[in-house]
mmCIF file of C-alpha atoms in Angstrom:
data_model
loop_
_atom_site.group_PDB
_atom_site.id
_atom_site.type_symbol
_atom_site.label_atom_id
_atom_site.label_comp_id
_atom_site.label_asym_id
_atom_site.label_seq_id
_atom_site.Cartn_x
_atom_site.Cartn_y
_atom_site.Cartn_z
ATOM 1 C CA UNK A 1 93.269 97.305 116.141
ATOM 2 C CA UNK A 2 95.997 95.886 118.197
ATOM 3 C CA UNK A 3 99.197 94.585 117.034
ATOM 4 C CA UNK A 4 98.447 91.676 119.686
ATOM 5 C CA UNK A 5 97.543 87.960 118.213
ATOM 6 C CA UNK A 6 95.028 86.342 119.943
ATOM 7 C CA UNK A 7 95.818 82.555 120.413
ATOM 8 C CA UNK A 8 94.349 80.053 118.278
ATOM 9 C CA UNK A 9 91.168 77.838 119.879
ATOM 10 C CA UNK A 10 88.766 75.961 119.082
ATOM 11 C CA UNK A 11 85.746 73.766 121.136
ATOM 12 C CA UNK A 12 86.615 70.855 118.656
ATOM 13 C CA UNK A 13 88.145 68.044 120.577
ATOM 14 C CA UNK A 14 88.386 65.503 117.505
ATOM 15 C CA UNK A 15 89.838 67.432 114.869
ATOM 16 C CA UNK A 16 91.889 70.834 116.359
ATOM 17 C CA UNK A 17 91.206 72.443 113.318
ATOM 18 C CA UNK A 18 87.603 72.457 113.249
ATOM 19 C CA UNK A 19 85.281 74.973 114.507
ATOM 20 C CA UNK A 20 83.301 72.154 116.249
ATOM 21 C CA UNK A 21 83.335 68.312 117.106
ATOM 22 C CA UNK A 22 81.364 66.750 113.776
ATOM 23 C CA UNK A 23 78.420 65.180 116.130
ATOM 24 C CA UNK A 24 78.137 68.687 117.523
ATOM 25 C CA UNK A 25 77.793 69.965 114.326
ATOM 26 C CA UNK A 26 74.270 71.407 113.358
ATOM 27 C CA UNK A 27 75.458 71.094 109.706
ATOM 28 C CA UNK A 28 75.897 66.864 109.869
ATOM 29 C CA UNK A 29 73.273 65.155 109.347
ATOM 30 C CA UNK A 30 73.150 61.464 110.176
ATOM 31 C CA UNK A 31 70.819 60.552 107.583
ATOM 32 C CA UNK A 32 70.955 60.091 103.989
ATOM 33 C CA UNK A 33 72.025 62.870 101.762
ATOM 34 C CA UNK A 34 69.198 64.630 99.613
ATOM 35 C CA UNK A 35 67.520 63.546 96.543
ATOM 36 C CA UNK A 36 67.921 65.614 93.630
ATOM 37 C CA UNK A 37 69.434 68.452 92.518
ATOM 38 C CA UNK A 38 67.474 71.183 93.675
ATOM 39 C CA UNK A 39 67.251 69.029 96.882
ATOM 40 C CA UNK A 40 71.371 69.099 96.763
ATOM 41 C CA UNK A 41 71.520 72.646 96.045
ATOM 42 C CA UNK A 42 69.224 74.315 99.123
ATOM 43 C CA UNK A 43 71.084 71.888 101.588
ATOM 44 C CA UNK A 44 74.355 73.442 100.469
ATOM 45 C CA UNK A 45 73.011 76.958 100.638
ATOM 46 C CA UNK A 46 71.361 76.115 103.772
ATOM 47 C CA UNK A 47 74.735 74.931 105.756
ATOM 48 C CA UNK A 48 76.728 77.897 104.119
ATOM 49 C CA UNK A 49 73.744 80.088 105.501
ATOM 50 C CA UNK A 50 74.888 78.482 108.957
ATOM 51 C CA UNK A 51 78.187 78.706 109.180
ATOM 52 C CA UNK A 52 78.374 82.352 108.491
ATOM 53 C CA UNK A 53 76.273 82.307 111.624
ATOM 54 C CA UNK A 54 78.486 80.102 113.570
ATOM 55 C CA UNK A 55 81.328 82.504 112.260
ATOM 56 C CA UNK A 56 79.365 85.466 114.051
ATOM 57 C CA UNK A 57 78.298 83.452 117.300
ATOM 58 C CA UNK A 58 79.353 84.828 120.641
ATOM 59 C CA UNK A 59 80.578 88.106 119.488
ATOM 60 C CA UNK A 60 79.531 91.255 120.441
ATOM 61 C CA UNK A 61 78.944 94.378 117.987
ATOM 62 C CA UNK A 62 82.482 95.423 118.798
ATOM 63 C CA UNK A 63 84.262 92.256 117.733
ATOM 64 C CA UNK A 64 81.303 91.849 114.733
ATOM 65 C CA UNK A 65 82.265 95.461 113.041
ATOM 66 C CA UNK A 66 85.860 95.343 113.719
ATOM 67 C CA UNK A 67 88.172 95.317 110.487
ATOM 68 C CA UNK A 68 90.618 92.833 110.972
ATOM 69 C CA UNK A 69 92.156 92.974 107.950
ATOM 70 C CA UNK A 70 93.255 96.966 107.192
ATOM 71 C CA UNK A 71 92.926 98.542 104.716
ATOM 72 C CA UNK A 72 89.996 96.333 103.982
ATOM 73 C CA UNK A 73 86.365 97.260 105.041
ATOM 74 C CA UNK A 74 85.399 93.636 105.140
ATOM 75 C CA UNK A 75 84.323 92.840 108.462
ATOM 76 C CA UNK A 76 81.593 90.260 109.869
ATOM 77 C CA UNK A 77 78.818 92.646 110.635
ATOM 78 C CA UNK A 78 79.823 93.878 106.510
ATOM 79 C CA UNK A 79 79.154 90.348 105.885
ATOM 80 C CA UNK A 80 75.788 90.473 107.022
ATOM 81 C CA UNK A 81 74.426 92.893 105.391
ATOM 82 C CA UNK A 82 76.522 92.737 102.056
ATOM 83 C CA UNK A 83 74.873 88.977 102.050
ATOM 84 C CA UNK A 84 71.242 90.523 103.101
ATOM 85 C CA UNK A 85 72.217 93.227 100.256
ATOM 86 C CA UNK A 86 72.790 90.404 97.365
ATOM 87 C CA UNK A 87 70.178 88.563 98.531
ATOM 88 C CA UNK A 88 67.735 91.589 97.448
ATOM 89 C CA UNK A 89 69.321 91.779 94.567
ATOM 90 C CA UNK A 90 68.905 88.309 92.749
ATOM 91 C CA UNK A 91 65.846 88.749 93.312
ATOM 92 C CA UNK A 92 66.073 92.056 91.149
ATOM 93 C CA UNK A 93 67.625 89.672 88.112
ATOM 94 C CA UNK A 94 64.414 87.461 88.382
ATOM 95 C CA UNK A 95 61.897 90.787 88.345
ATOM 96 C CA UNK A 96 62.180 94.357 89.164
ATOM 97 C CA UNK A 97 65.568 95.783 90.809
ATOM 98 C CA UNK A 98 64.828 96.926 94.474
ATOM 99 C CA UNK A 99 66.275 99.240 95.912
ATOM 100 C CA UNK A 100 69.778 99.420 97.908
ATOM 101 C CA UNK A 101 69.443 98.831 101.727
ATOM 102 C CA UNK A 102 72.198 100.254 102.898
ATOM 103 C CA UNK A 103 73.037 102.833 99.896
ATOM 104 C CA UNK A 104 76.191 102.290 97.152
ATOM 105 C CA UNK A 105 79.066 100.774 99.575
ATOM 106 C CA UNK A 106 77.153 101.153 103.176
ATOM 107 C CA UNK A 107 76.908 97.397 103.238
ATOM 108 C CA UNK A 108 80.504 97.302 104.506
ATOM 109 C CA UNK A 109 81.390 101.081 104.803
ATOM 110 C CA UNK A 110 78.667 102.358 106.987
ATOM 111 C CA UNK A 111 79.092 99.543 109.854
ATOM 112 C CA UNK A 112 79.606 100.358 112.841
ATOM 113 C CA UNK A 113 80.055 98.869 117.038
ATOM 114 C CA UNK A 114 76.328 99.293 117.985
ATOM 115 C CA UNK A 115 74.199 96.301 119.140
ATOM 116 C CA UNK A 116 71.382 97.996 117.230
ATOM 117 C CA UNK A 117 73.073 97.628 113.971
ATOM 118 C CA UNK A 118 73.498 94.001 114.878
ATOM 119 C CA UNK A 119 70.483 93.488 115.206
ATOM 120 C CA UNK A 120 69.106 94.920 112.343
ATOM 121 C CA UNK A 121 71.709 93.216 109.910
ATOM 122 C CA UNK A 122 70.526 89.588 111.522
ATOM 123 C CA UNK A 123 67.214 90.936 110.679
ATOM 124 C CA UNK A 124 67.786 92.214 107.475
ATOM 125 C CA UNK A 125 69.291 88.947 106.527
ATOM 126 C CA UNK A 126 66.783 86.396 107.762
ATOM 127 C CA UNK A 127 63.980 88.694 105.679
ATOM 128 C CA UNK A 128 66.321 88.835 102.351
ATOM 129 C CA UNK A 129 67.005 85.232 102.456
ATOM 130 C CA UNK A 130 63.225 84.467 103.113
ATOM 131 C CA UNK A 131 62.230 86.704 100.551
ATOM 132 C CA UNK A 132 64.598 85.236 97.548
ATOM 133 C CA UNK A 133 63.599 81.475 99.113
ATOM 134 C CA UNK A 134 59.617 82.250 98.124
ATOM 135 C CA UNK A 135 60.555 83.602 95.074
ATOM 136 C CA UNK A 136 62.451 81.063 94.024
ATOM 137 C CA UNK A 137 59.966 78.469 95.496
ATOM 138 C CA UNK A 138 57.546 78.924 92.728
ATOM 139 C CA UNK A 139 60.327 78.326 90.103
ATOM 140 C CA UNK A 140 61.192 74.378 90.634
ATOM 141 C CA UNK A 141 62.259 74.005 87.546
ATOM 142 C CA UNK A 142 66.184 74.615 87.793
ATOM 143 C CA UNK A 143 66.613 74.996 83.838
ATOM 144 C CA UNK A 144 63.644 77.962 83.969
ATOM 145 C CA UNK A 145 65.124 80.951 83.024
ATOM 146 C CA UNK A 146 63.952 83.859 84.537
ATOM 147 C CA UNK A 147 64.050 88.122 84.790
ATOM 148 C CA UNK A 148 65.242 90.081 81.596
ATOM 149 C CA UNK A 149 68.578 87.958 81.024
ATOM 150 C CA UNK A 150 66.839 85.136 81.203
ATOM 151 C CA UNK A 151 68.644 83.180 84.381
ATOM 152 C CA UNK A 152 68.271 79.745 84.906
ATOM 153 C CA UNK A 153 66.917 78.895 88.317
ATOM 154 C CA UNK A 154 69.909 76.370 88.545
ATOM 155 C CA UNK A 155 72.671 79.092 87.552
ATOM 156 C CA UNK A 156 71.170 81.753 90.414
ATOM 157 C CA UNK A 157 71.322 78.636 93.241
ATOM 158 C CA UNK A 158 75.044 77.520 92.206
ATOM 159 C CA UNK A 159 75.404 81.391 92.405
ATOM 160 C CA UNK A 160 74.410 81.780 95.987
ATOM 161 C CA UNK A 161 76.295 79.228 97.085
ATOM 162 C CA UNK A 162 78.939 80.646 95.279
ATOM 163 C CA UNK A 163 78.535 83.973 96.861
ATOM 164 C CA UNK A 164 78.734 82.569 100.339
ATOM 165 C CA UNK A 165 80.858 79.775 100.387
ATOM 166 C CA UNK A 166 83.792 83.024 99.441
ATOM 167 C CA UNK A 167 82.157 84.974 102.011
ATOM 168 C CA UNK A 168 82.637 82.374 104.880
ATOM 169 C CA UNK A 169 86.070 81.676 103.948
ATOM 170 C CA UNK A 170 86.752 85.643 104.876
ATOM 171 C CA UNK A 171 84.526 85.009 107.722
ATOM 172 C CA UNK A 172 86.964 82.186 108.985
ATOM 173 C CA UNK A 173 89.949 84.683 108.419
ATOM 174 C CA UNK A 174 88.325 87.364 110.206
ATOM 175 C CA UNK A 175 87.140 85.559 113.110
ATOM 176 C CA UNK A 176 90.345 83.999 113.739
ATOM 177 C CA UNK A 177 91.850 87.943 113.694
ATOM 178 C CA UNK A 178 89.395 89.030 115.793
ATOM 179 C CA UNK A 179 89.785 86.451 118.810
ATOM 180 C CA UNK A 180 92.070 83.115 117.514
ATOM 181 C CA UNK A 181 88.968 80.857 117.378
ATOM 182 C CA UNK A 182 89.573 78.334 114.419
ATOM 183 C CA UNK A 183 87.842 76.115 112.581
ATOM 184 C CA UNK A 184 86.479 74.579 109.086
#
């Protein structure tokens, strides 16, 4: 890593702290907000879901694996797949544990510049995220409690959003490391 600083940017024109202009903004909706909770909850997970993706856009597997932040592992392409990782795994609280993807610690320690890799973490995510989604489709009932513990369906969605609302606040840190872009 170079001891250079990239300069701060953004595209945002309105606010010079934002990632984007709000009516450019896949994450605004112009209509009214949802109704109910569980209606609440999946639009929250939905736009967290997003802006780690806008966090990754326009990078290549270079930038996405780079470690901004030594001696941390974290890095963007981690990100992925440590979010495809947990994804599997909640839905090993609500049944049967599954197995690791990427092995104890590969989520973030086993990255590395290749475009396959990239690839195969955007498609390892999309599947986990899909996969926990259906499960958790047939459970509507946000005070069910599910799996051994006995989880409530409510308590695993505030968890997710939890889990990625941190992670995209170290996404905004490490993109702005790797190439000074900025933004909410």
């Amino acid at each position: 890593m170079s001891d250079e600083r990239p300069e701060r940017w953004t595209q945002a024109n309105v606010y010079p702290d934002m990632w984007i202009d709000p009516g450019d903004d896949p994450r605004n909706s112009d209509g009214p907000s949802p109704d109910g909770e569980l209606a609440t909850l999946q639009e929250y997970l939905a736009d967290y879901r997003l802006t780690l993706r806008m966090k990754c856009d326009g990078l290549d597997a270079e930038q996405l694996a780079r470690r901004s932040v030594p001696p941390s592992t974290m890095s963007l392409l981690g990100l992925l797949r440590h979010l495809a990782e947990v994804e599997r795994d909640w839905r090993g609280w609500i049944g049967e544990p599954l197995p690791k993807l990427y092995g104890k610690g590969g989520d973030f320690d086993a990255v590395a510049a290749d475009p396959g890799m990239v690839e195969a973490a955007y498609a390892d995510l999309a599947r986990e995220q899909a996969a926990t989604d259906a499960v958790l489709a047939e459970h509507p009932d946000l005070g069910e409690r599910l799996g051994k513990d006995r989880i409530a369906v409510r308590e695993l969605m505030v968890h997710r959003i939890e889990e990625y609302a941190r992670h995209c606040g170290h996404a905004d840190l490490l993109r702005e490391c790797i190439d000074g872009r900025v933004g909410q």
